[in-house]
Amino acid sequence: MPSPTFRLYNTLTHETEPVEPIEEKHLRFYSCGPTVYMYAHIGNFRSFLTADLIRRTAEAIGWDVTNVSNITDVGHLTQDDLVDPGGEDKMQRALEREGERFANIYDLARHYTEAFLEDWGALNLREPEVRPRATEHVTDQLEAVIELVEKEHAYTTDQGVYFSVESVEDYGHLSGNTEAQQLQATERDVVEDPDKRDPRDFALWKHDPQHLMHWHSPWGWGYPGWHIECSVMGMQYLGDRFDLHTGGEDLIFPHHECEIAQNQSLAGHQVVNYWVHTRFLQVEGEKMSKSKGNFYTVRDLIAPGPDDDHVPDSVREQGGVDPLALRYALMQGQYRKPFNFTLDTLHTAARHVRRYQDAADRVDAALAADADGPDELGGRLGPIYDRTLEAMCDDLNTPAATAAALEGVKAIEQTDRLNGATAQSARNWLDRTNALLGVVEPEADQHTDAGSENGLAPAHLSDSIDTLLEDREAARADGEYARADAIRDTLEALGIEVMDRPEGTEWRRTVELE
């Protein structure tokens, strides 16, 4: 059977379209990652799951995939629904909130980054080829801001550097927010800078020498704006033309709208062809909120602590749910529709995952026994997988895909005697289904695929490692030892050993890449 056409809804065109990679059979895409100031909640992970399923579906039809997913550890302000947000940096506010738990803001960022990666692995999400951090690319961001000023797409004031929305023709096309009057009427432009030219203009660089994380720039000490980070990191690792960009629907405006304006001003043409956004998640029919007691992080549900009273008794009494059950539950709503997460959905998902696991145990036992006999399942399981894949290619129709896949489990359960040939067909089907949906078994070895245990693709990222080491040396020279240590820790977490020698700094991979 030929591979079905992979179709996704493109927010930019408001249509479901066939995905046609720029490079034949090679999907290159960027996924907006977390701001690491707290534990990520299940709504965040629904968006990350969408990116994972795009990757798995593309690979299932024979494409190569290069995915970049960032870590935001500076510059994301609290009023992020505003075109030019005000308030405090979320990282800085988190450090104030957590008191003496962390020695500095870099320790806080490291803690929540590690927690995020643990949750990511628990939900069986495949690692991106590159996971850049905003603080590691400040020099690149400064170069981009300078370029935008030189091209007259940006201007400076005493408070910072602003992107001039008037300098681009189609600002607002992604979100529909096209008129300056719309912003003025809602009084959402809370950043008070009398030298701003247009209420839609947004900051590329904030002048603030008192900020806990600041860097020197041509405009004085400060830090980058949130929007410029993703533009720079996306184009650095994927080039100035790539296929797809994912994120939650809350990022459509202003974050992704601003990214598009920056990208096109820097590159001189459209950079991203498809924009894919995941809709909001509710819990038991209500907006997720700590005040309502229905705000759940991943670890709340898979490993609740004794003091987590907001976690339902049915979850706490069993010590948490299987992470694959949480993944399965989040897949019961298609990404493009609002999803109501309920305990009933979660417990039903747990029962279904247990069926997969029981089937897999039975199949493996039959493979070990290797009894003689004809294959009684191959002819039935093949079409079931095809229908599962077709559903995923149909704009990630996960409810239809999981329903189809359950028919395969049922077929295995109803087979009275699994001989060797039948068990092999069943194992092949389980492996293919797991590769596509990720709900059968944890992929313990998936982090070694394509060099992603290091978060790095092989040789072509050596230059990026050298850049990080240069940033570390600059930090040490400036006496910013916490930042230098944070860069070294990041490299070590990515599988890079840093060796300081009298003749200079060297590095080597601690895990060999193929």
CSV table of C-alpha atoms in Angstrom, one decimal, residues 2 10 25 40 124 140 186 254 269 290 325 354 366 381 410 420 472 480 485:
chain,number,residue,atom,x,y,z
A,2,PRO,CA,1.4,3.4,-0.9
A,10,ASN,CA,-2.1,25.5,8.4
A,25,LYS,CA,11.1,13.4,2.2
A,40,ALA,CA,5.2,22.2,33.0
A,124,ASN,CA,7.6,8.9,25.7
A,140,ASP,CA,23.3,35.6,17.9
A,186,THR,CA,-8.3,47.4,24.2
A,254,PRO,CA,1.7,37.9,19.6
A,269,HIS,CA,11.3,36.2,2.2
A,290,LYS,CA,-4.6,26.5,40.8
A,325,ALA,CA,-1.8,6.3,30.2
A,354,ARG,CA,-2.7,-2.1,30.3
A,366,ALA,CA,4.8,-16.9,22.6
A,381,LEU,CA,-3.1,-6.7,11.6
A,410,LYS,CA,-8.5,-7.1,20.4
A,420,GLY,CA,5.7,-18.5,16.7
A,472,ARG,CA,31.6,30.3,28.3
A,480,GLU,CA,30.1,35.8,35.3
A,485,ASP,CA,29.1,27.0,35.0
